[in-house]
Amino acid sequence: MSDATSSCLFCRILRGEIPSRKVYEDDYVYAFEDIDPKAPTHVLVIPKKHFSGLNHATGQDAELIGRCHLAAAEIARQRDIEKGYRTVLNVGPESGQSVFHLHVHLIGGRKLAWPPG
Ligand code: AMP
Ligand code: ZN
């Protein structure tokens, strides 16, 4: 196991070393409840392959990034929040990214302000 994946919080969640509240899983992605929800629905969707963020993604990651969004859309459908939700990728420390394993936030279930802060 590489240093990046051994210490990565979300790789540890994927390995079951840290508990999570699973929402969805397939061969490519895993989704779980955010521990500090900012809305009635706040789910994180992560690729099962580690990469640190959108700024380090390559063309080879295009399908996985798409699958994270499609999983978010499916969860939104299941939760009946389709009249308004947001998928968010924080990229880099100034965006608020705190976990450096790419993740899509699915936020919804309430009226969302625009633009985000
Ligand atoms: P970001 O700030 O975009 O990197 O998002 C990281 C998210 O991970 C935050 O919304 C945190 O609340 C969430 N988070 C941190 N630790 C855990 C955990 N153990 N289980 C679930 N969510 C977590
Ligand atoms: Zn990771």
mmCIF file of C-alpha atoms and ligand atoms in Angstrom:
data_model
loop_
_atom_site.group_PDB
_atom_site.id
_atom_site.type_symbol
_atom_site.label_atom_id
_atom_site.label_comp_id
_atom_site.label_asym_id
_atom_site.label_seq_id
_atom_site.Cartn_x
_atom_site.Cartn_y
_atom_site.Cartn_z
ATOM 1 C CA MET A 1 0.000 0.000 0.000
ATOM 2 C CA SER A 2 1.356 3.442 -0.909
ATOM 3 C CA ASP A 3 1.860 6.143 1.728
ATOM 4 C CA ALA A 4 -0.974 8.160 0.181
ATOM 5 C CA THR A 5 -3.549 5.400 0.533
ATOM 6 C CA SER A 6 -2.382 4.062 3.911
ATOM 7 C CA SER A 7 -2.958 7.378 5.653
ATOM 8 C CA CYS A 8 -5.839 8.711 3.532
ATOM 9 C CA LEU A 9 -9.038 9.095 5.592
ATOM 10 C CA PHE A 10 -11.336 8.068 2.744
ATOM 11 C CA CYS A 11 -9.145 5.076 1.735
ATOM 12 C CA ARG A 12 -9.400 4.010 5.372
ATOM 13 C CA ILE A 13 -13.187 4.313 5.190
ATOM 14 C CA LEU A 14 -13.124 2.197 1.993
ATOM 15 C CA ARG A 15 -11.090 -0.475 3.807
ATOM 16 C CA GLY A 16 -13.537 -0.440 6.727
ATOM 17 C CA GLU A 17 -10.891 0.792 9.171
ATOM 18 C CA ILE A 18 -13.058 3.806 9.992
ATOM 19 C CA PRO A 19 -16.830 3.395 10.221
ATOM 20 C CA SER A 20 -19.138 5.157 7.794
ATOM 21 C CA ARG A 21 -22.872 5.235 7.107
ATOM 22 C CA LYS A 22 -23.083 3.704 3.652
ATOM 23 C CA VAL A 23 -25.607 5.153 1.215
ATOM 24 C CA TYR A 24 -24.612 3.539 -2.089
ATOM 25 C CA GLU A 25 -21.884 1.332 -3.533
ATOM 26 C CA ASP A 26 -20.976 -0.194 -6.876
ATOM 27 C CA ASP A 27 -17.766 -1.514 -8.424
ATOM 28 C CA TYR A 28 -16.374 1.987 -8.925
ATOM 29 C CA VAL A 29 -17.694 4.323 -6.249
ATOM 30 C CA TYR A 30 -18.772 4.391 -2.599
ATOM 31 C CA ALA A 31 -21.134 6.909 -0.999
ATOM 32 C CA PHE A 32 -21.663 7.670 2.681
ATOM 33 C CA GLU A 33 -23.218 10.254 4.971
ATOM 34 C CA ASP A 34 -21.053 13.307 5.706
ATOM 35 C CA ILE A 35 -20.175 13.327 9.413
ATOM 36 C CA ASP A 36 -20.949 17.078 9.657
ATOM 37 C CA PRO A 37 -23.958 17.586 7.363
ATOM 38 C CA LYS A 38 -24.610 21.049 5.929
ATOM 39 C CA ALA A 39 -28.119 20.162 4.670
ATOM 40 C CA PRO A 40 -30.768 17.443 5.241
ATOM 41 C CA THR A 41 -28.998 15.452 2.518
ATOM 42 C CA HIS A 42 -25.219 15.688 2.643
ATOM 43 C CA VAL A 43 -23.613 12.627 1.123
ATOM 44 C CA LEU A 44 -20.032 12.159 -0.047
ATOM 45 C CA VAL A 45 -19.411 10.115 -3.175
ATOM 46 C CA ILE A 46 -15.844 8.881 -3.651
ATOM 47 C CA PRO A 47 -14.073 6.825 -6.295
ATOM 48 C CA LYS A 48 -12.703 3.526 -5.008
ATOM 49 C CA LYS A 49 -9.395 4.482 -6.640
ATOM 50 C CA HIS A 50 -7.375 7.054 -4.713
ATOM 51 C CA PHE A 51 -6.544 10.325 -6.333
ATOM 52 C CA SER A 52 -6.139 13.516 -4.420
ATOM 53 C CA GLY A 53 -8.442 15.880 -6.258
ATOM 54 C CA LEU A 54 -9.661 17.269 -9.551
ATOM 55 C CA ASN A 55 -6.401 19.159 -10.004
ATOM 56 C CA HIS A 56 -4.522 15.832 -10.073
ATOM 57 C CA ALA A 57 -7.011 13.971 -12.258
ATOM 58 C CA THR A 58 -6.073 12.853 -15.762
ATOM 59 C CA GLY A 59 -8.045 11.667 -18.754
ATOM 60 C CA GLN A 60 -7.889 8.170 -17.289
ATOM 61 C CA ASP A 61 -10.009 9.388 -14.374
ATOM 62 C CA ALA A 62 -12.740 10.907 -16.545
ATOM 63 C CA GLU A 63 -15.066 7.934 -16.296
ATOM 64 C CA LEU A 64 -14.676 7.691 -12.509
ATOM 65 C CA ILE A 65 -15.422 11.384 -12.030
ATOM 66 C CA GLY A 66 -18.512 10.950 -14.184
ATOM 67 C CA ARG A 67 -19.579 7.881 -12.220
ATOM 68 C CA CYS A 68 -19.337 9.829 -8.939
ATOM 69 C CA HIS A 69 -21.774 12.388 -10.353
ATOM 70 C CA LEU A 70 -24.126 9.753 -11.747
ATOM 71 C CA ALA A 71 -24.178 8.023 -8.351
ATOM 72 C CA ALA A 72 -25.026 11.383 -6.743
ATOM 73 C CA ALA A 73 -27.889 11.827 -9.217
ATOM 74 C CA GLU A 74 -29.195 8.355 -8.400
ATOM 75 C CA ILE A 75 -29.093 9.054 -4.650
ATOM 76 C CA ALA A 76 -30.904 12.375 -5.232
ATOM 77 C CA ARG A 77 -33.583 10.484 -7.180
ATOM 78 C CA GLN A 78 -33.958 7.919 -4.382
ATOM 79 C CA ARG A 79 -34.306 10.703 -1.801
ATOM 80 C CA ASP A 80 -36.768 12.674 -3.891
ATOM 81 C CA ILE A 81 -34.734 15.895 -3.758
ATOM 82 C CA GLU A 82 -34.650 16.378 -7.512
ATOM 83 C CA LYS A 83 -36.257 19.811 -7.437
ATOM 84 C CA GLY A 84 -32.897 21.178 -6.320
ATOM 85 C CA TYR A 85 -29.591 19.775 -5.203
ATOM 86 C CA ARG A 86 -25.949 20.504 -5.763
ATOM 87 C CA THR A 87 -22.876 18.438 -6.508
ATOM 88 C CA VAL A 88 -19.720 20.132 -5.286
ATOM 89 C CA LEU A 89 -16.055 19.362 -5.720
ATOM 90 C CA ASN A 90 -13.821 21.448 -3.478
ATOM 91 C CA VAL A 91 -10.404 21.727 -5.090
ATOM 92 C CA GLY A 92 -7.419 22.920 -3.077
ATOM 93 C CA PRO A 93 -7.097 24.353 0.439
ATOM 94 C CA GLU A 94 -8.608 27.760 -0.383
ATOM 95 C CA SER A 95 -11.819 26.072 -1.540
ATOM 96 C CA GLY A 96 -12.127 24.342 1.828
ATOM 97 C CA GLN A 97 -10.863 20.967 0.623
ATOM 98 C CA SER A 98 -9.706 19.182 3.759
ATOM 99 C CA VAL A 99 -9.574 15.556 2.615
ATOM 100 C CA PHE A 100 -7.282 14.915 -0.321
ATOM 101 C CA HIS A 101 -9.116 11.967 -1.862
ATOM 102 C CA LEU A 102 -11.437 13.296 -4.557
ATOM 103 C CA HIS A 103 -15.035 13.431 -3.348
ATOM 104 C CA VAL A 104 -18.279 14.825 -4.668
ATOM 105 C CA HIS A 105 -20.529 16.436 -2.063
ATOM 106 C CA LEU A 106 -24.222 15.839 -2.744
ATOM 107 C CA ILE A 107 -26.069 18.587 -0.889
ATOM 108 C CA GLY A 108 -29.834 19.078 -0.944
ATOM 109 C CA GLY A 109 -33.146 18.798 0.807
ATOM 110 C CA ARG A 110 -33.375 22.530 1.492
ATOM 111 C CA LYS A 111 -33.265 25.754 -0.505
ATOM 112 C CA LEU A 112 -29.672 26.426 -1.558
ATOM 113 C CA ALA A 113 -28.186 29.913 -1.790
ATOM 114 C CA TRP A 114 -26.241 31.095 -4.823
ATOM 115 C CA PRO A 115 -23.381 31.834 -5.116
ATOM 116 C CA PRO A 116 -21.833 29.573 -2.465
ATOM 117 C CA GLY A 117 -19.522 31.413 -0.053
HETATM 118 P P1 AMP B 1 -13.857 18.803 1.939
HETATM 119 O O1 AMP B 1 -13.821 19.886 2.981
HETATM 120 O O2 AMP B 1 -14.445 19.199 0.619
HETATM 121 O O3 AMP B 1 -12.491 18.141 1.789
HETATM 122 O O4 AMP B 1 -14.857 17.715 2.495
HETATM 123 C C1 AMP B 1 -14.481 16.777 3.441
HETATM 124 C C2 AMP B 1 -15.768 16.339 4.103
HETATM 125 O O5 AMP B 1 -15.507 15.137 4.798
HETATM 126 C C3 AMP B 1 -16.315 17.332 5.122
HETATM 127 O O6 AMP B 1 -17.621 17.741 4.738
HETATM 128 C C4 AMP B 1 -16.306 16.547 6.435
HETATM 129 O O7 AMP B 1 -17.428 16.833 7.254
HETATM 130 C C5 AMP B 1 -16.319 15.111 5.948
HETATM 131 N N1 AMP B 1 -15.742 14.121 6.841
HETATM 132 C C6 AMP B 1 -14.588 14.204 7.536
HETATM 133 N N2 AMP B 1 -14.370 13.071 8.228
HETATM 134 C C7 AMP B 1 -15.417 12.243 7.961
HETATM 135 C C8 AMP B 1 -15.786 10.931 8.370
HETATM 136 N N3 AMP B 1 -15.026 10.215 9.212
HETATM 137 N N4 AMP B 1 -16.953 10.415 7.915
HETATM 138 C C9 AMP B 1 -17.738 11.128 7.078
HETATM 139 N N5 AMP B 1 -17.434 12.368 6.640
HETATM 140 C C10 AMP B 1 -16.301 12.922 7.077
HETATM 141 ZN ZN ZN B 2 -7.639 7.894 -0.594
#
